[in-house]
Short mmCIF file of C-alpha atoms and ligand atoms in Angstrom, two decimals:
data_model
loop_
_atom_site.label_atom_id
_atom_site.label_comp_id
_atom_site.label_asym_id
_atom_site.label_seq_id
_atom_site.Cartn_x
_atom_site.Cartn_y
_atom_site.Cartn_z
CA MET N 1 69.17 63.14 237.73
CA LYS N 2 65.74 63.90 236.29
CA LYS N 3 64.59 61.71 233.44
CA LYS N 4 64.39 63.48 230.08
CA VAL N 5 61.10 63.33 228.22
CA VAL N 6 60.98 64.63 224.66
CA ILE N 7 57.56 65.20 223.09
CA VAL N 8 57.36 65.85 219.35
CA GLY N 9 54.22 67.75 218.37
CA GLY N 10 52.06 70.22 220.27
CA GLY N 11 48.76 69.03 218.80
CA PHE N 12 46.03 67.24 220.76
CA GLY N 13 48.27 64.27 221.60
CA GLY N 14 51.56 65.95 222.51
CA LEU N 15 49.97 68.80 224.43
CA ASN N 16 47.96 66.41 226.59
CA VAL N 17 51.08 64.43 227.48
CA ALA N 18 52.83 67.63 228.60
CA LYS N 19 49.82 68.95 230.54
CA SER N 20 49.22 65.62 232.30
CA LEU N 21 52.86 65.60 233.45
CA ALA N 22 52.44 69.00 235.13
CA LYS N 23 53.50 67.91 238.59
CA ALA N 24 56.01 65.24 237.59
CA ASN N 25 59.65 65.53 238.56
CA LEU N 26 60.84 65.28 234.98
CA ASP N 27 62.81 67.34 232.49
CA ILE N 28 60.31 67.73 229.61
CA THR N 29 60.90 69.28 226.20
CA LEU N 30 58.03 69.78 223.78
CA ILE N 31 59.07 70.49 220.19
CA ASP N 32 56.79 71.74 217.46
CA LYS N 33 57.59 73.11 214.01
CA THR N 34 54.91 75.77 214.51
CA ASN N 35 54.59 77.95 217.60
CA HIS N 36 50.89 77.22 218.07
CA HIS N 37 48.45 74.53 219.05
CA LEU N 38 45.81 74.35 216.36
CA PHE N 39 42.17 73.37 216.84
CA GLN N 40 41.90 71.56 213.51
CA PRO N 41 38.17 70.75 213.75
CA LEU N 42 37.37 74.43 213.09
CA LEU N 43 40.02 74.97 210.43
CA TYR N 44 37.42 74.83 207.67
CA GLN N 45 35.81 77.93 209.22
CA VAL N 46 39.07 79.86 208.71
CA ALA N 47 39.21 78.53 205.15
CA THR N 48 35.68 79.80 204.55
CA ALA N 49 36.14 83.21 206.19
CA ALA N 50 33.95 82.61 209.25
CA LEU N 51 36.81 82.72 211.80
CA SER N 52 40.26 84.29 212.07
CA PRO N 53 43.40 82.17 212.55
CA GLY N 54 43.87 83.53 216.09
CA ASP N 55 40.42 82.23 217.09
CA ILE N 56 41.51 78.61 216.72
CA ALA N 57 45.28 78.73 217.28
CA THR N 58 47.05 79.49 220.56
CA PRO N 59 50.81 79.78 221.19
CA ILE N 60 52.02 76.55 222.81
CA ARG N 61 54.40 78.57 224.96
CA SER N 62 51.52 80.51 226.49
CA ILE N 63 49.44 77.36 227.13
CA LEU N 64 52.34 75.83 229.10
CA LYS N 65 53.69 79.04 230.64
CA LYS N 66 52.87 78.03 234.22
CA GLN N 67 54.33 74.58 233.86
CA LYS N 68 57.92 74.99 235.01
CA ASN N 69 59.02 71.44 234.14
CA VAL N 70 58.38 71.94 230.40
CA ARG N 71 60.61 73.72 227.91
CA VAL N 72 58.94 74.56 224.60
CA LEU N 73 61.13 74.52 221.49
CA LEU N 74 60.19 75.82 218.06
CA GLY N 75 61.91 73.45 215.64
CA GLU N 76 61.41 70.69 213.15
CA VAL N 77 62.43 67.15 214.02
CA VAL N 78 64.03 65.38 211.07
CA SER N 79 64.95 61.97 212.44
CA ILE N 80 65.21 59.71 215.48
CA ASN N 81 68.27 57.68 216.40
CA ARG N 82 67.02 54.81 218.55
CA GLU N 83 70.49 53.40 219.26
CA LEU N 84 71.82 56.69 220.63
CA LYS N 85 68.44 57.82 222.06
CA LYS N 86 68.63 61.10 220.21
CA VAL N 87 66.12 63.29 218.42
CA LYS N 88 67.66 65.20 215.53
CA LEU N 89 66.31 68.64 214.65
CA HIS N 90 67.19 70.90 211.73
CA HIS N 91 69.38 72.74 214.22
CA GLY N 92 70.91 70.48 216.84
CA GLU N 93 69.78 67.38 218.68
CA LEU N 94 68.26 66.30 222.01
CA ASP N 95 68.75 63.25 224.26
CA TYR N 96 65.79 61.43 225.73
CA ASP N 97 64.91 58.75 228.25
CA TYR N 98 61.29 58.69 227.06
CA LEU N 99 60.20 59.83 223.62
CA VAL N 100 56.61 60.60 222.66
CA LEU N 101 55.96 61.12 218.97
CA ALA N 102 52.74 62.93 218.09
CA PRO N 103 53.49 64.61 214.75
CA GLY N 104 50.05 63.98 213.20
CA THR N 105 49.61 63.56 209.43
CA ARG N 106 49.77 65.50 206.16
CA HIS N 107 47.52 65.07 203.15
CA SER N 108 48.55 62.55 200.57
CA TYR N 109 47.61 62.54 196.91
CA PHE N 110 47.66 58.80 196.16
CA ASN N 111 51.11 58.97 194.54
CA ASN N 112 50.22 62.09 192.55
CA PRO N 113 52.12 64.81 194.46
CA GLU N 114 51.78 67.16 191.49
CA TRP N 115 48.05 67.53 192.26
CA GLU N 116 48.78 69.41 195.48
CA LYS N 117 49.54 72.62 193.55
CA TYR N 118 46.00 72.70 192.12
CA ALA N 119 44.13 71.02 194.98
CA PRO N 120 45.39 72.26 198.35
CA GLY N 121 44.51 70.27 201.44
CA LEU N 122 43.49 71.56 204.84
CA LYS N 123 45.77 70.81 207.80
CA THR N 124 47.48 74.02 208.85
CA ILE N 125 46.67 77.71 209.22
CA GLN N 126 48.64 78.40 206.02
CA ASP N 127 46.52 75.82 204.17
CA ALA N 128 43.33 77.44 205.44
CA LEU N 129 44.45 80.93 204.45
CA GLN N 130 45.49 79.71 201.00
CA ILE N 131 42.07 78.14 200.46
CA ARG N 132 40.28 81.25 201.77
CA GLU N 133 42.32 83.36 199.36
CA ARG N 134 41.45 81.13 196.41
CA VAL N 135 37.75 80.99 197.20
CA LEU N 136 37.44 84.76 197.61
CA LEU N 137 39.62 85.49 194.58
CA SER N 138 37.45 83.25 192.45
CA PHE N 139 34.44 85.45 193.03
CA GLU N 140 36.55 88.52 192.23
CA MET N 141 37.79 86.92 188.99
CA ALA N 142 34.26 85.88 188.00
CA GLU N 143 33.12 89.50 188.43
CA ARG N 144 35.72 90.58 185.83
CA PHE N 145 34.39 88.47 182.96
CA TYR N 146 31.34 88.77 180.70
CA ASP N 147 31.27 85.47 178.89
CA GLU N 148 29.53 82.68 180.85
CA ARG N 149 32.16 80.19 179.65
CA ASP N 150 34.91 82.33 181.19
CA ILE N 151 32.99 82.78 184.42
CA GLU N 152 32.04 79.13 184.91
CA PRO N 153 35.39 77.66 186.14
CA TYR N 154 35.67 80.39 188.76
CA LEU N 155 32.22 79.67 190.12
CA THR N 156 32.73 75.91 190.14
CA PHE N 157 34.09 74.40 193.36
CA VAL N 158 35.09 70.76 193.72
CA VAL N 159 35.82 69.24 197.12
CA VAL N 160 37.48 65.82 196.98
CA GLY N 161 36.74 63.50 199.90
CA GLY N 162 33.37 62.89 201.57
CA GLY N 163 34.61 62.57 205.15
CA PRO N 164 33.73 65.17 207.82
CA THR N 165 36.23 67.77 206.50
CA GLY N 166 35.03 67.48 202.90
CA VAL N 167 31.38 67.67 203.93
CA GLU N 168 32.00 70.69 206.16
CA MET N 169 33.95 72.49 203.43
CA ALA N 170 31.35 71.79 200.73
CA GLY N 171 28.49 72.93 202.98
CA ALA N 172 30.31 76.10 204.01
CA ILE N 173 31.20 77.03 200.41
CA ALA N 174 27.55 76.55 199.45
CA GLU N 175 26.48 78.88 202.24
CA ILE N 176 29.05 81.54 201.34
CA SER N 177 28.26 81.54 197.66
CA LYS N 178 24.51 81.24 197.79
CA GLN N 179 23.86 83.47 200.80
CA THR N 180 26.78 85.58 202.01
CA MET N 181 28.05 86.76 198.62
CA LEU N 182 24.63 87.34 197.12
CA LYS N 183 24.35 91.06 197.83
CA ASP N 184 28.02 91.90 197.35
CA PHE N 185 28.40 91.36 193.61
CA ARG N 186 26.72 93.30 190.81
CA LYS N 187 27.42 91.30 187.69
CA ILE N 188 27.97 87.71 188.65
CA ASN N 189 25.19 85.71 190.09
CA PRO N 190 26.59 83.66 193.00
CA LEU N 191 23.47 81.52 192.78
CA LYS N 192 25.04 80.06 189.62
CA THR N 193 27.86 78.63 191.70
CA LYS N 194 28.30 74.89 191.30
CA ILE N 195 29.69 72.86 194.17
CA TYR N 196 30.63 69.21 193.77
CA LEU N 197 31.67 66.78 196.46
CA VAL N 198 33.57 63.80 195.05
CA GLU N 199 33.62 60.60 197.10
CA GLY N 200 35.17 57.33 195.94
CA GLN N 201 33.17 55.08 198.28
CA ASN N 202 29.45 54.40 197.89
CA ARG N 203 28.40 57.00 200.48
CA ILE N 204 29.71 60.12 202.19
CA LEU N 205 30.59 60.04 205.92
CA SER N 206 31.05 56.29 205.63
CA SER N 207 32.17 55.89 209.25
CA TYR N 208 28.72 57.06 210.42
CA ASP N 209 25.44 55.18 210.61
CA GLU N 210 24.00 54.83 207.10
CA LYS N 211 20.80 56.77 207.89
CA LEU N 212 22.86 59.72 209.20
CA SER N 213 25.03 59.63 206.12
CA ILE N 214 21.94 59.73 203.86
CA HIS N 215 20.58 62.59 205.95
CA ALA N 216 23.83 64.52 205.52
CA ARG N 217 23.79 63.92 201.77
CA ASN N 218 20.23 65.28 201.53
CA ASP N 219 21.21 68.33 203.62
CA LEU N 220 24.08 69.00 201.22
CA ILE N 221 21.82 68.69 198.18
CA HIS N 222 19.40 71.09 199.85
CA LEU N 223 22.26 73.59 200.23
CA GLY N 224 23.09 73.27 196.53
CA VAL N 225 25.97 70.76 196.63
CA THR N 226 26.06 67.95 194.08
CA PRO N 227 27.56 64.79 195.60
CA LEU N 228 29.45 62.64 193.08
CA ILE N 229 29.37 59.32 194.88
CA GLY N 230 31.45 56.29 193.91
CA GLN N 231 33.68 58.34 191.60
CA LYS N 232 37.45 58.24 191.77
CA VAL N 233 39.66 61.17 190.81
CA ILE N 234 42.03 60.21 188.02
CA ASN N 235 43.58 63.55 187.12
CA ILE N 236 43.84 67.15 188.27
CA THR N 237 45.25 70.07 186.28
CA SER N 238 45.14 73.85 186.67
CA GLU N 239 41.97 73.91 184.54
CA GLU N 240 39.97 70.81 185.41
CA ILE N 241 39.43 67.71 187.47
CA THR N 242 38.70 64.34 185.92
CA THR N 243 37.00 61.46 187.66
CA ASP N 244 36.40 58.01 186.19
CA GLU N 245 32.97 59.31 185.05
CA ARG N 246 33.34 62.99 184.07
CA THR N 247 35.53 66.05 183.66
CA ILE N 248 34.69 69.32 185.40
CA ARG N 249 36.22 72.68 184.44
CA THR N 250 37.19 74.47 187.62
CA LYS N 251 39.73 76.79 189.20
CA ASN N 252 38.81 75.65 192.68
CA ILE N 253 39.65 72.18 193.93
CA ILE N 254 40.01 71.39 197.61
CA TRP N 255 41.58 68.14 198.72
CA ALA N 256 40.11 66.41 201.76
CA ALA N 257 40.78 62.83 200.71
CA GLY N 258 43.94 61.07 201.85
CA ASN N 259 46.44 61.38 204.67
CA SER N 260 49.89 60.03 205.26
CA ALA N 261 51.90 60.21 208.46
CA SER N 262 55.03 62.24 209.09
CA SER N 263 58.26 61.17 207.37
CA ILE N 264 60.15 61.14 210.69
CA LEU N 265 58.35 57.92 211.61
CA ALA N 266 60.19 56.02 208.87
CA THR N 267 63.48 56.79 210.65
CA LEU N 268 62.31 54.66 213.62
CA ASP N 269 62.92 51.59 211.51
CA THR N 270 59.75 49.87 212.72
CA GLU N 271 56.65 48.53 210.95
CA LEU N 272 54.50 51.15 209.22
CA ASP N 273 51.05 50.72 207.64
CA ARG N 274 50.10 51.83 204.11
CA PHE N 275 49.51 55.40 205.36
CA ASP N 276 53.01 55.44 206.90
CA ARG N 277 51.56 55.31 210.42
CA VAL N 278 53.45 53.29 213.00
CA MET N 279 51.91 49.95 213.99
CA VAL N 280 51.91 50.35 217.76
CA LYS N 281 51.49 47.84 220.57
CA GLY N 282 48.74 47.89 223.22
CA ASP N 283 50.72 50.41 225.29
CA CYS N 284 51.24 52.74 222.28
CA THR N 285 54.95 51.84 222.01
CA ILE N 286 56.85 50.19 219.20
CA PRO N 287 57.84 46.50 219.58
CA GLU N 288 61.53 47.42 219.45
CA ASP N 289 61.56 49.99 222.27
CA GLU N 290 59.32 50.31 225.33
CA ARG N 291 60.41 53.95 225.82
CA ILE N 292 59.16 55.26 222.48
CA PHE N 293 55.46 56.05 222.27
CA ILE N 294 53.53 57.02 219.15
CA ILE N 295 50.16 58.60 219.75
CA GLY N 296 47.33 60.28 217.87
CA ASP N 297 47.08 60.32 214.10
CA ALA N 298 50.69 59.15 213.67
CA GLY N 299 50.02 55.71 215.17
CA ASN N 300 47.89 52.82 213.99
CA TYR N 301 46.44 51.43 217.20
CA ARG N 302 44.32 48.28 216.89
CA ASP N 303 41.75 47.71 219.63
CA ILE N 304 41.02 44.27 221.10
CA LYS N 305 38.75 43.49 218.14
CA GLY N 306 41.63 44.27 215.77
CA MET N 307 40.01 47.48 214.49
CA SER N 308 42.24 50.53 213.92
CA LEU N 309 41.18 53.55 215.96
CA PRO N 310 39.97 56.58 213.95
CA GLY N 311 42.14 59.66 213.40
CA VAL N 312 40.19 61.93 215.72
CA ALA N 313 41.10 64.34 218.49
CA GLN N 314 39.69 62.18 221.30
CA VAL N 315 42.01 59.28 220.45
CA ALA N 316 45.05 61.60 220.59
CA ILE N 317 43.87 63.24 223.85
CA GLN N 318 43.13 59.95 225.61
CA GLN N 319 46.38 58.35 224.42
CA GLY N 320 48.29 61.42 225.62
CA LYS N 321 46.82 61.06 229.12
CA TYR N 322 47.42 57.30 229.14
CA VAL N 323 51.07 57.61 228.11
CA SER N 324 51.76 60.33 230.68
CA LYS N 325 50.69 57.93 233.47
CA ILE N 326 53.21 55.32 232.30
CA ILE N 327 55.99 57.88 232.11
CA LYS N 328 55.13 59.49 235.46
CA LYS N 329 55.28 56.14 237.28
CA SER N 330 58.05 54.63 235.09
CA ILE N 331 55.86 51.55 234.58
CA PRO N 332 57.84 48.75 232.89
CA SER N 333 56.34 47.30 229.72
CA GLU N 334 55.22 43.96 231.25
CA LYS N 335 53.16 45.78 233.90
CA ARG N 336 51.41 48.23 231.58
CA GLU N 337 47.69 47.85 231.07
CA ARG N 338 46.49 48.09 227.52
CA PHE N 339 45.18 51.48 226.29
CA ILE N 340 41.39 51.46 226.00
CA TYR N 341 39.67 54.07 223.88
CA ARG N 342 36.40 55.46 225.20
CA ASP N 343 34.36 56.61 222.23
CA LYS N 344 32.48 59.75 223.24
CA GLY N 345 30.69 59.98 219.90
CA SER N 346 31.26 61.71 216.61
CA MET N 347 29.63 64.61 214.84
CA ALA N 348 29.90 66.60 211.64
CA THR N 349 28.24 69.83 210.61
CA ILE N 350 26.87 70.49 207.16
CA GLY N 351 25.72 74.07 207.57
CA ARG N 352 23.54 76.38 209.62
CA ASP N 353 21.10 74.25 211.65
CA LYS N 354 22.35 71.16 209.84
CA ALA N 355 24.56 68.51 211.42
CA ILE N 356 24.69 64.86 212.33
CA CYS N 357 25.69 63.46 215.66
CA GLU N 358 26.21 59.88 216.84
CA ILE N 359 26.75 59.22 220.54
CA GLY N 360 26.42 55.48 221.24
CA ARG N 361 22.91 54.58 220.21
CA LEU N 362 21.78 58.19 220.18
CA LYS N 363 21.56 59.59 216.68
CA LEU N 364 20.74 63.23 216.13
CA THR N 365 20.23 65.37 213.03
CA GLY N 366 19.17 68.92 212.18
CA PHE N 367 19.12 71.78 214.67
CA THR N 368 19.60 69.58 217.77
CA ALA N 369 22.73 67.96 216.33
CA TRP N 370 23.98 71.35 215.19
CA ALA N 371 23.46 72.81 218.70
CA VAL N 372 25.32 69.85 220.28
CA TRP N 373 28.11 70.24 217.70
CA SER N 374 28.45 73.98 218.46
CA PHE N 375 28.44 73.43 222.23
CA VAL N 376 31.07 70.67 222.12
CA HIS N 377 33.39 72.66 219.85
CA ILE N 378 33.18 75.77 222.04
CA LEU N 379 33.82 73.59 225.10
CA PHE N 380 37.00 72.10 223.67
CA LEU N 381 38.57 75.33 222.44
CA ILE N 382 41.72 75.95 224.36
CA ASN N 383 41.12 79.16 226.28
CA PHE N 384 38.42 81.54 227.41
CA ARG N 385 39.34 84.27 224.92
CA ASN N 386 38.93 81.87 221.99
CA LYS N 387 35.69 80.41 223.34
CA TYR N 388 34.23 83.90 223.74
CA LYS N 389 35.42 85.16 220.34
CA VAL N 390 34.24 82.10 218.42
CA MET N 391 30.85 82.23 220.12
CA ALA N 392 30.51 85.93 219.27
CA GLU N 393 31.45 85.29 215.60
CA TRP N 394 28.97 82.43 215.36
CA ILE N 395 26.12 84.46 216.83
CA TYR N 396 26.88 87.29 214.38
CA ASN N 397 27.13 84.85 211.52
CA TYR N 398 23.92 83.10 212.55
CA LEU N 399 21.87 86.29 212.88
CA PHE N 400 23.16 88.14 209.82
CA GLN N 401 24.43 85.29 207.62
CA LYS N 402 27.66 87.19 207.09
CA ARG N 403 31.22 85.99 207.19
CA GLY N 404 33.31 88.73 208.70
CA ILE N 405 36.82 87.63 207.70
CA ARG N 406 36.55 87.96 203.91
CA LEU N 407 40.00 89.46 203.45
CA ILE N 408 42.33 88.86 200.52
CA THR N 409 45.80 89.65 201.83
CA ASN N 410 48.13 87.82 199.49
CA LYS N 411 46.66 88.46 196.07
CA THR N 412 47.79 86.20 193.26
CA ASP N 413 45.67 85.77 190.15
CA LEU N 414 44.19 82.35 189.73
C1 LIG W 1 40.39 69.95 208.80
C2 LIG W 1 40.31 68.92 209.91
C3 LIG W 1 39.12 68.76 210.61
C4 LIG W 1 39.05 67.84 211.66
N1 LIG W 1 37.87 67.73 212.34
C5 LIG W 1 37.82 66.90 213.40
C6 LIG W 1 36.64 66.83 214.20
O1 LIG W 1 35.63 67.49 213.92
N2 LIG W 1 36.65 66.01 215.29
C7 LIG W 1 37.76 65.28 215.63
O2 LIG W 1 37.75 64.58 216.64
N3 LIG W 1 38.87 65.31 214.88
C8 LIG W 1 38.94 66.11 213.79
N4 LIG W 1 40.07 66.16 213.04
C9 LIG W 1 41.17 65.26 213.37
C10 LIG W 1 41.96 65.77 214.55
O3 LIG W 1 42.27 67.12 214.39
C11 LIG W 1 43.22 64.92 214.68
O4 LIG W 1 42.82 63.58 214.90
C12 LIG W 1 44.10 65.38 215.81
O5 LIG W 1 44.55 66.69 215.56
C13 LIG W 1 45.30 64.46 215.97
O6 LIG W 1 46.12 64.94 216.98
P1 LIG W 1 47.69 64.68 216.92
O7 LIG W 1 48.25 65.22 218.20
O8 LIG W 1 47.96 63.28 216.56
O9 LIG W 1 48.22 65.54 215.69
P2 LIG W 1 48.05 67.08 215.37
O10 LIG W 1 46.98 67.70 216.16
O11 LIG W 1 47.99 67.15 213.88
O12 LIG W 1 49.42 67.72 215.86
C14 LIG W 1 50.65 67.41 215.27
C15 LIG W 1 51.65 68.48 215.67
O13 LIG W 1 52.95 68.04 215.35
C16 LIG W 1 53.69 69.07 214.75
N5 LIG W 1 54.71 68.45 213.91
C17 LIG W 1 54.51 67.65 212.84
N6 LIG W 1 55.69 67.22 212.35
C18 LIG W 1 56.65 67.76 213.12
C19 LIG W 1 58.08 67.68 213.12
N7 LIG W 1 58.74 66.95 212.21
N8 LIG W 1 58.75 68.39 214.05
C20 LIG W 1 58.10 69.13 214.99
N9 LIG W 1 56.75 69.22 215.03
C21 LIG W 1 56.04 68.55 214.12
C22 LIG W 1 52.65 69.86 213.97
O14 LIG W 1 53.09 71.18 213.74
C23 LIG W 1 51.44 69.79 214.90
O15 LIG W 1 51.39 70.86 215.79
C24 LIG W 1 40.18 67.06 211.99
C25 LIG W 1 41.37 67.23 211.29
C26 LIG W 1 41.44 68.15 210.26
C27 LIG W 1 42.73 68.33 209.50
#
């Protein structure tokens, strides 16, 4: 009988396991609670009206349509029973011989879940559309008022978290408000928009070389963003955000600060870290079971120096390929070589012609980094249609400084 492989999550990790097992004589089931694989690195462009959801999301079923050994299931996994080797879904359950968990993470609000209502995070298409709606509605609301004090909170944007997502969001909002929207409004002056980027540590993009991080901060300032460095958020309400140094009146807060891993991992009854990620062994399994793998953002993998790997797409992709080799050859745990991550570099964009890029010792900024960033992101998009469409949108956006997807489709007053 064929061995049963269950993969939870059709993100970068899970999808790469399934694709790398294309020719294996296995009975594979890939489960995802959404029907699409999402290219999260460009999610902020949907949130800021540069791209449409379909440009960065592709149905998982269509990606794997030629792979006859994989069944794709739309469903949400709620728990794992290690004793019985069963995966429990909202509707029904599945048996497995090998289980690969790649459910990624969600945002976490440092034990303040009530903040989520006022400060949405960016992980899914729904999140991106909600943020897009809020940003666009804010300009509409500001156009309604006459008194500067009424207008101010609608034209004040606060992004919390100075990692790549926060920096990209802040830069994109600055570009929309100070360039794209300029000619579209009669009464409000989008140039009066205030954009703050709050970061608790002593610099933004702290995982990058310090000079690059300073460069990025200067680029942001040039675009009109005010970085609030070394400030911790202590409260968020519908009207304002308070840090340990100041209070800002705003209707627009975007959360790009903390993550915590999926709640299904707790049902494994194994060691978790403070972000609820599973502490995995050198072969990406848990100590209690050599047939359960946790890959990508959901696992905390320590390299030989004891450093945890970053939560980036390349880690998930490479771990997916590594795990598939073990499963394909049924390698027993004592014969498995340790997973080794090959860092291909990291990059973040700040705006048009502005990015930073770190590949080994090579450090790039400005237009060159931005061109490398654009090329790499087009290259990794999942299919030709998306590559072509995104490239076309970017060229249009670059030449005319317009964002074509400025639609409000689910109007709710702020
Ligand atoms: C806004 C943003 C920007 C980013 N930018 C970059 C970047 O520029 N470069 C980079 O390298 N990385 C970037 N990342 C990080 C990168 O996207 C992640 O590291 C990568 O997606 C992790 O892959 P994964 O397979 O572990 O999880 P994911 O890609 O998150 O996939 C998890 C999948 O599991 C599914 N799932 C979750 N729970 C369940 C459940 N209970 N049942 C069924 N299915 C479930 C989800 O629907 C999802 O499809 C970014 C992330 C975000 C959010």
